[in-house]
Amino acid sequence: MFSHLRRALVLLLLVLAPISVAGSPAWACSCATGFDPLERSEVAFVGVVEDVDADWVGSDVEVEFAVESVLKGDPGSKVTLITAEDSASCGYGFVEGGRYQVYSVGGATSSCDGNELLARMHREVEDRTRIFWVGSALVLVAVAGGLGWLIRHPRKTQ
């Protein structure tokens, strides 16, 4: 009886442990602080992300913005900037439909440049949250069902 319970607990830990790990970001990027992002940038604007296109190699992301207002420089009505794909490389995680205040140098931007999310499409955020919780509930139901089956059907030893 105790060996089945031990196996069930180990199975439960193996299934549930990645859930908490998957939700927490790993930060390896280190940024300087105490600077004025507008002064440091070549181009600054407020715009809405129209497209986020990851490079097929997987190191850079091209982000296309529809410019609403210009704070510095002359970006035009549309601008495409490069950022690193992951936050560990100081990439900024732009989301399609999000409205941002963006600071850029040399056609690129990063999480260290002072970019700021001003508004996000609420439906997209709600959908991602709902998917996470429904998926978590399904995993818990599957684990509970498996544990119940293991407890009710112990292995017969000879």
PDB file of C-alpha atoms in Angstrom:
ATOM      1  CA  MET A   1       0.000   0.000   0.000  1.00  0.00           C
ATOM      2  CA  PHE A   2       2.736   2.493   0.960  1.00  0.00           C
ATOM      3  CA  SER A   3       4.767   1.749  -2.180  1.00  0.00           C
ATOM      4  CA  HIS A   4       1.747   2.673  -4.332  1.00  0.00           C
ATOM      5  CA  LEU A   5       1.219   5.842  -2.377  1.00  0.00           C
ATOM      6  CA  ARG A   6       4.900   6.732  -2.719  1.00  0.00           C
ATOM      7  CA  ARG A   7       4.759   6.144  -6.496  1.00  0.00           C
ATOM      8  CA  ALA A   8       1.647   8.286  -6.737  1.00  0.00           C
ATOM      9  CA  LEU A   9       3.288  11.142  -4.826  1.00  0.00           C
ATOM     10  CA  VAL A  10       6.391  10.993  -7.010  1.00  0.00           C
ATOM     11  CA  LEU A  11       4.184  11.045 -10.125  1.00  0.00           C
ATOM     12  CA  LEU A  12       2.256  14.007  -8.736  1.00  0.00           C
ATOM     13  CA  LEU A  13       5.463  15.949  -8.050  1.00  0.00           C
ATOM     14  CA  LEU A  14       6.855  15.183 -11.500  1.00  0.00           C
ATOM     15  CA  VAL A  15       3.688  16.452 -13.163  1.00  0.00           C
ATOM     16  CA  LEU A  16       3.109  19.548 -11.011  1.00  0.00           C
ATOM     17  CA  ALA A  17       6.693  20.796 -10.559  1.00  0.00           C
ATOM     18  CA  PRO A  18       7.089  22.168 -14.120  1.00  0.00           C
ATOM     19  CA  ILE A  19       3.917  24.265 -13.789  1.00  0.00           C
ATOM     20  CA  SER A  20       5.451  26.625 -11.239  1.00  0.00           C
ATOM     21  CA  VAL A  21       8.749  26.746 -13.124  1.00  0.00           C
ATOM     22  CA  ALA A  22       7.112  27.527 -16.485  1.00  0.00           C
ATOM     23  CA  GLY A  23       5.377  30.604 -15.095  1.00  0.00           C
ATOM     24  CA  SER A  24       8.428  32.406 -13.760  1.00  0.00           C
ATOM     25  CA  PRO A  25      10.756  34.278 -16.118  1.00  0.00           C
ATOM     26  CA  ALA A  26      14.524  33.953 -15.936  1.00  0.00           C
ATOM     27  CA  TRP A  27      16.296  37.318 -15.962  1.00  0.00           C
ATOM     28  CA  ALA A  28      19.925  37.465 -17.069  1.00  0.00           C
ATOM     29  CA  CYS A  29      19.823  40.904 -18.681  1.00  0.00           C
ATOM     30  CA  SER A  30      21.442  43.711 -16.714  1.00  0.00           C
ATOM     31  CA  CYS A  31      20.604  47.324 -17.591  1.00  0.00           C
ATOM     32  CA  ALA A  32      22.114  50.645 -16.592  1.00  0.00           C
ATOM     33  CA  THR A  33      19.793  52.878 -14.584  1.00  0.00           C
ATOM     34  CA  GLY A  34      19.410  56.587 -13.969  1.00  0.00           C
ATOM     35  CA  PHE A  35      19.313  57.838 -17.561  1.00  0.00           C
ATOM     36  CA  ASP A  36      16.716  59.756 -19.554  1.00  0.00           C
ATOM     37  CA  PRO A  37      15.547  57.384 -22.329  1.00  0.00           C
ATOM     38  CA  LEU A  38      14.406  60.268 -24.537  1.00  0.00           C
ATOM     39  CA  GLU A  39      17.821  61.927 -24.371  1.00  0.00           C
ATOM     40  CA  ARG A  40      19.625  58.665 -25.087  1.00  0.00           C
ATOM     41  CA  SER A  41      17.451  57.598 -28.043  1.00  0.00           C
ATOM     42  CA  GLU A  42      17.707  58.546 -31.722  1.00  0.00           C
ATOM     43  CA  VAL A  43      14.016  57.895 -32.380  1.00  0.00           C
ATOM     44  CA  ALA A  44      11.176  57.879 -29.861  1.00  0.00           C
ATOM     45  CA  PHE A  45       7.465  57.481 -30.507  1.00  0.00           C
ATOM     46  CA  VAL A  46       4.151  56.162 -29.257  1.00  0.00           C
ATOM     47  CA  GLY A  47       2.806  53.401 -31.469  1.00  0.00           C
ATOM     48  CA  VAL A  48       0.743  50.233 -31.750  1.00  0.00           C
ATOM     49  CA  VAL A  49       2.406  46.923 -32.624  1.00  0.00           C
ATOM     50  CA  GLU A  50       1.009  45.618 -35.899  1.00  0.00           C
ATOM     51  CA  ASP A  51       3.290  42.617 -36.414  1.00  0.00           C
ATOM     52  CA  VAL A  52       5.869  40.639 -34.430  1.00  0.00           C
ATOM     53  CA  ASP A  53       7.995  38.501 -36.731  1.00  0.00           C
ATOM     54  CA  ALA A  54      10.624  36.201 -35.215  1.00  0.00           C
ATOM     55  CA  ASP A  55      13.763  35.605 -37.287  1.00  0.00           C
ATOM     56  CA  TRP A  56      13.907  32.021 -38.570  1.00  0.00           C
ATOM     57  CA  VAL A  57      17.326  31.648 -36.967  1.00  0.00           C
ATOM     58  CA  GLY A  58      15.771  32.525 -33.625  1.00  0.00           C
ATOM     59  CA  SER A  59      17.952  35.363 -32.324  1.00  0.00           C
ATOM     60  CA  ASP A  60      16.118  38.536 -33.391  1.00  0.00           C
ATOM     61  CA  VAL A  61      12.540  39.702 -33.696  1.00  0.00           C
ATOM     62  CA  GLU A  62      11.292  42.356 -36.127  1.00  0.00           C
ATOM     63  CA  VAL A  63       8.489  44.449 -34.680  1.00  0.00           C
ATOM     64  CA  GLU A  64       6.380  46.669 -36.932  1.00  0.00           C
ATOM     65  CA  PHE A  65       4.662  49.688 -35.359  1.00  0.00           C
ATOM     66  CA  ALA A  66       1.977  52.062 -36.562  1.00  0.00           C
ATOM     67  CA  VAL A  67       3.264  55.379 -35.203  1.00  0.00           C
ATOM     68  CA  GLU A  68       0.654  57.495 -33.391  1.00  0.00           C
ATOM     69  CA  SER A  69       2.848  60.339 -32.157  1.00  0.00           C
ATOM     70  CA  VAL A  70       6.521  61.254 -32.467  1.00  0.00           C
ATOM     71  CA  LEU A  71       8.588  62.194 -29.420  1.00  0.00           C
ATOM     72  CA  LYS A  72      11.963  62.437 -31.161  1.00  0.00           C
ATOM     73  CA  GLY A  73      13.390  61.919 -34.641  1.00  0.00           C
ATOM     74  CA  ASP A  74      11.428  61.130 -37.802  1.00  0.00           C
ATOM     75  CA  PRO A  75      10.198  57.519 -37.788  1.00  0.00           C
ATOM     76  CA  GLY A  76       7.421  58.062 -40.366  1.00  0.00           C
ATOM     77  CA  SER A  77       3.937  56.570 -40.075  1.00  0.00           C
ATOM     78  CA  LYS A  78       5.275  53.009 -39.801  1.00  0.00           C
ATOM     79  CA  VAL A  79       8.546  51.813 -38.325  1.00  0.00           C
ATOM     80  CA  THR A  80      10.138  48.375 -37.976  1.00  0.00           C
ATOM     81  CA  LEU A  81      12.598  47.792 -35.142  1.00  0.00           C
ATOM     82  CA  ILE A  82      14.770  44.846 -34.157  1.00  0.00           C
ATOM     83  CA  THR A  83      14.892  43.427 -30.630  1.00  0.00           C
ATOM     84  CA  ALA A  84      16.384  40.231 -29.206  1.00  0.00           C
ATOM     85  CA  GLU A  85      14.015  37.290 -29.055  1.00  0.00           C
ATOM     86  CA  ASP A  86      14.356  36.540 -25.358  1.00  0.00           C
ATOM     87  CA  SER A  87      14.502  38.635 -22.219  1.00  0.00           C
ATOM     88  CA  ALA A  88      17.783  37.024 -21.138  1.00  0.00           C
ATOM     89  CA  SER A  89      19.399  38.813 -24.113  1.00  0.00           C
ATOM     90  CA  CYS A  90      17.640  42.082 -23.161  1.00  0.00           C
ATOM     91  CA  GLY A  91      14.897  41.576 -25.746  1.00  0.00           C
ATOM     92  CA  TYR A  92      11.644  43.420 -25.183  1.00  0.00           C
ATOM     93  CA  GLY A  93       8.512  41.254 -25.413  1.00  0.00           C
ATOM     94  CA  PHE A  94       6.250  43.341 -27.639  1.00  0.00           C
ATOM     95  CA  VAL A  95       2.728  41.983 -28.117  1.00  0.00           C
ATOM     96  CA  GLU A  96       0.647  42.529 -31.252  1.00  0.00           C
ATOM     97  CA  GLY A  97      -2.053  45.103 -30.586  1.00  0.00           C
ATOM     98  CA  GLY A  98      -0.149  46.602 -27.662  1.00  0.00           C
ATOM     99  CA  ARG A  99       0.348  50.362 -27.493  1.00  0.00           C
ATOM    100  CA  TYR A 100       3.882  51.327 -26.433  1.00  0.00           C
ATOM    101  CA  GLN A 101       6.127  54.288 -25.849  1.00  0.00           C
ATOM    102  CA  VAL A 102       9.267  53.156 -27.664  1.00  0.00           C
ATOM    103  CA  TYR A 103      12.869  54.371 -27.612  1.00  0.00           C
ATOM    104  CA  SER A 104      15.263  53.257 -30.328  1.00  0.00           C
ATOM    105  CA  VAL A 105      18.910  53.595 -31.297  1.00  0.00           C
ATOM    106  CA  GLY A 106      20.169  52.425 -34.692  1.00  0.00           C
ATOM    107  CA  GLY A 107      16.918  50.709 -35.690  1.00  0.00           C
ATOM    108  CA  ALA A 108      16.932  48.498 -32.608  1.00  0.00           C
ATOM    109  CA  THR A 109      15.411  48.557 -29.144  1.00  0.00           C
ATOM    110  CA  SER A 110      15.769  46.498 -25.987  1.00  0.00           C
ATOM    111  CA  SER A 111      14.379  46.125 -22.497  1.00  0.00           C
ATOM    112  CA  CYS A 112      17.136  48.502 -21.338  1.00  0.00           C
ATOM    113  CA  ASP A 113      16.014  51.425 -23.534  1.00  0.00           C
ATOM    114  CA  GLY A 114      13.097  52.525 -21.344  1.00  0.00           C
ATOM    115  CA  ASN A 115      10.216  51.198 -23.474  1.00  0.00           C
ATOM    116  CA  GLU A 116       6.858  51.307 -21.758  1.00  0.00           C
ATOM    117  CA  LEU A 117       3.623  49.426 -22.334  1.00  0.00           C
ATOM    118  CA  LEU A 118       0.794  51.969 -22.363  1.00  0.00           C
ATOM    119  CA  ALA A 119      -2.163  49.715 -23.232  1.00  0.00           C
ATOM    120  CA  ARG A 120      -2.685  46.104 -24.201  1.00  0.00           C
ATOM    121  CA  MET A 121      -5.497  44.267 -25.920  1.00  0.00           C
ATOM    122  CA  HIS A 122      -7.404  42.973 -22.912  1.00  0.00           C
ATOM    123  CA  ARG A 123      -8.993  40.079 -24.780  1.00  0.00           C
ATOM    124  CA  GLU A 124      -5.600  38.567 -25.666  1.00  0.00           C
ATOM    125  CA  VAL A 125      -4.392  38.738 -22.061  1.00  0.00           C
ATOM    126  CA  GLU A 126      -7.643  37.257 -20.778  1.00  0.00           C
ATOM    127  CA  ASP A 127      -7.464  34.446 -23.355  1.00  0.00           C
ATOM    128  CA  ARG A 128      -3.910  33.512 -22.336  1.00  0.00           C
ATOM    129  CA  THR A 129      -4.852  33.550 -18.654  1.00  0.00           C
ATOM    130  CA  ARG A 130      -7.925  31.410 -19.293  1.00  0.00           C
ATOM    131  CA  ILE A 131      -5.881  28.905 -21.338  1.00  0.00           C
ATOM    132  CA  PHE A 132      -3.318  28.634 -18.513  1.00  0.00           C
ATOM    133  CA  TRP A 133      -5.941  27.955 -15.835  1.00  0.00           C
ATOM    134  CA  VAL A 134      -7.977  25.525 -17.942  1.00  0.00           C
ATOM    135  CA  GLY A 135      -4.788  23.636 -18.846  1.00  0.00           C
ATOM    136  CA  SER A 136      -3.716  23.532 -15.200  1.00  0.00           C
ATOM    137  CA  ALA A 137      -7.143  22.225 -14.161  1.00  0.00           C
ATOM    138  CA  LEU A 138      -6.994  19.494 -16.819  1.00  0.00           C
ATOM    139  CA  VAL A 139      -3.559  18.411 -15.606  1.00  0.00           C
ATOM    140  CA  LEU A 140      -4.803  18.251 -12.008  1.00  0.00           C
ATOM    141  CA  VAL A 141      -7.873  16.219 -13.022  1.00  0.00           C
ATOM    142  CA  ALA A 142      -5.667  13.795 -14.974  1.00  0.00           C
ATOM    143  CA  VAL A 143      -3.259  13.415 -12.051  1.00  0.00           C
ATOM    144  CA  ALA A 144      -6.099  12.908  -9.576  1.00  0.00           C
ATOM    145  CA  GLY A 145      -7.661  10.298 -11.865  1.00  0.00           C
ATOM    146  CA  GLY A 146      -4.336   8.512 -12.231  1.00  0.00           C
ATOM    147  CA  LEU A 147      -3.788   8.523  -8.480  1.00  0.00           C
ATOM    148  CA  GLY A 148      -7.283   7.165  -7.897  1.00  0.00           C
ATOM    149  CA  TRP A 149      -6.691   4.399 -10.390  1.00  0.00           C
ATOM    150  CA  LEU A 150      -3.330   3.498  -8.827  1.00  0.00           C
ATOM    151  CA  ILE A 151      -4.852   3.338  -5.352  1.00  0.00           C
ATOM    152  CA  ARG A 152      -7.832   1.216  -6.469  1.00  0.00           C
ATOM    153  CA  HIS A 153      -5.772  -1.139  -8.635  1.00  0.00           C
ATOM    154  CA  PRO A 154      -2.674  -2.060  -6.662  1.00  0.00           C
ATOM    155  CA  ARG A 155      -0.143  -4.339  -8.290  1.00  0.00           C
ATOM    156  CA  LYS A 156      -0.385  -7.894  -7.175  1.00  0.00           C
ATOM    157  CA  THR A 157       2.929  -9.237  -5.958  1.00  0.00           C
ATOM    158  CA  GLN A 158       3.707 -12.921  -5.753  1.00  0.00           C
TER     159      GLN A 158
END
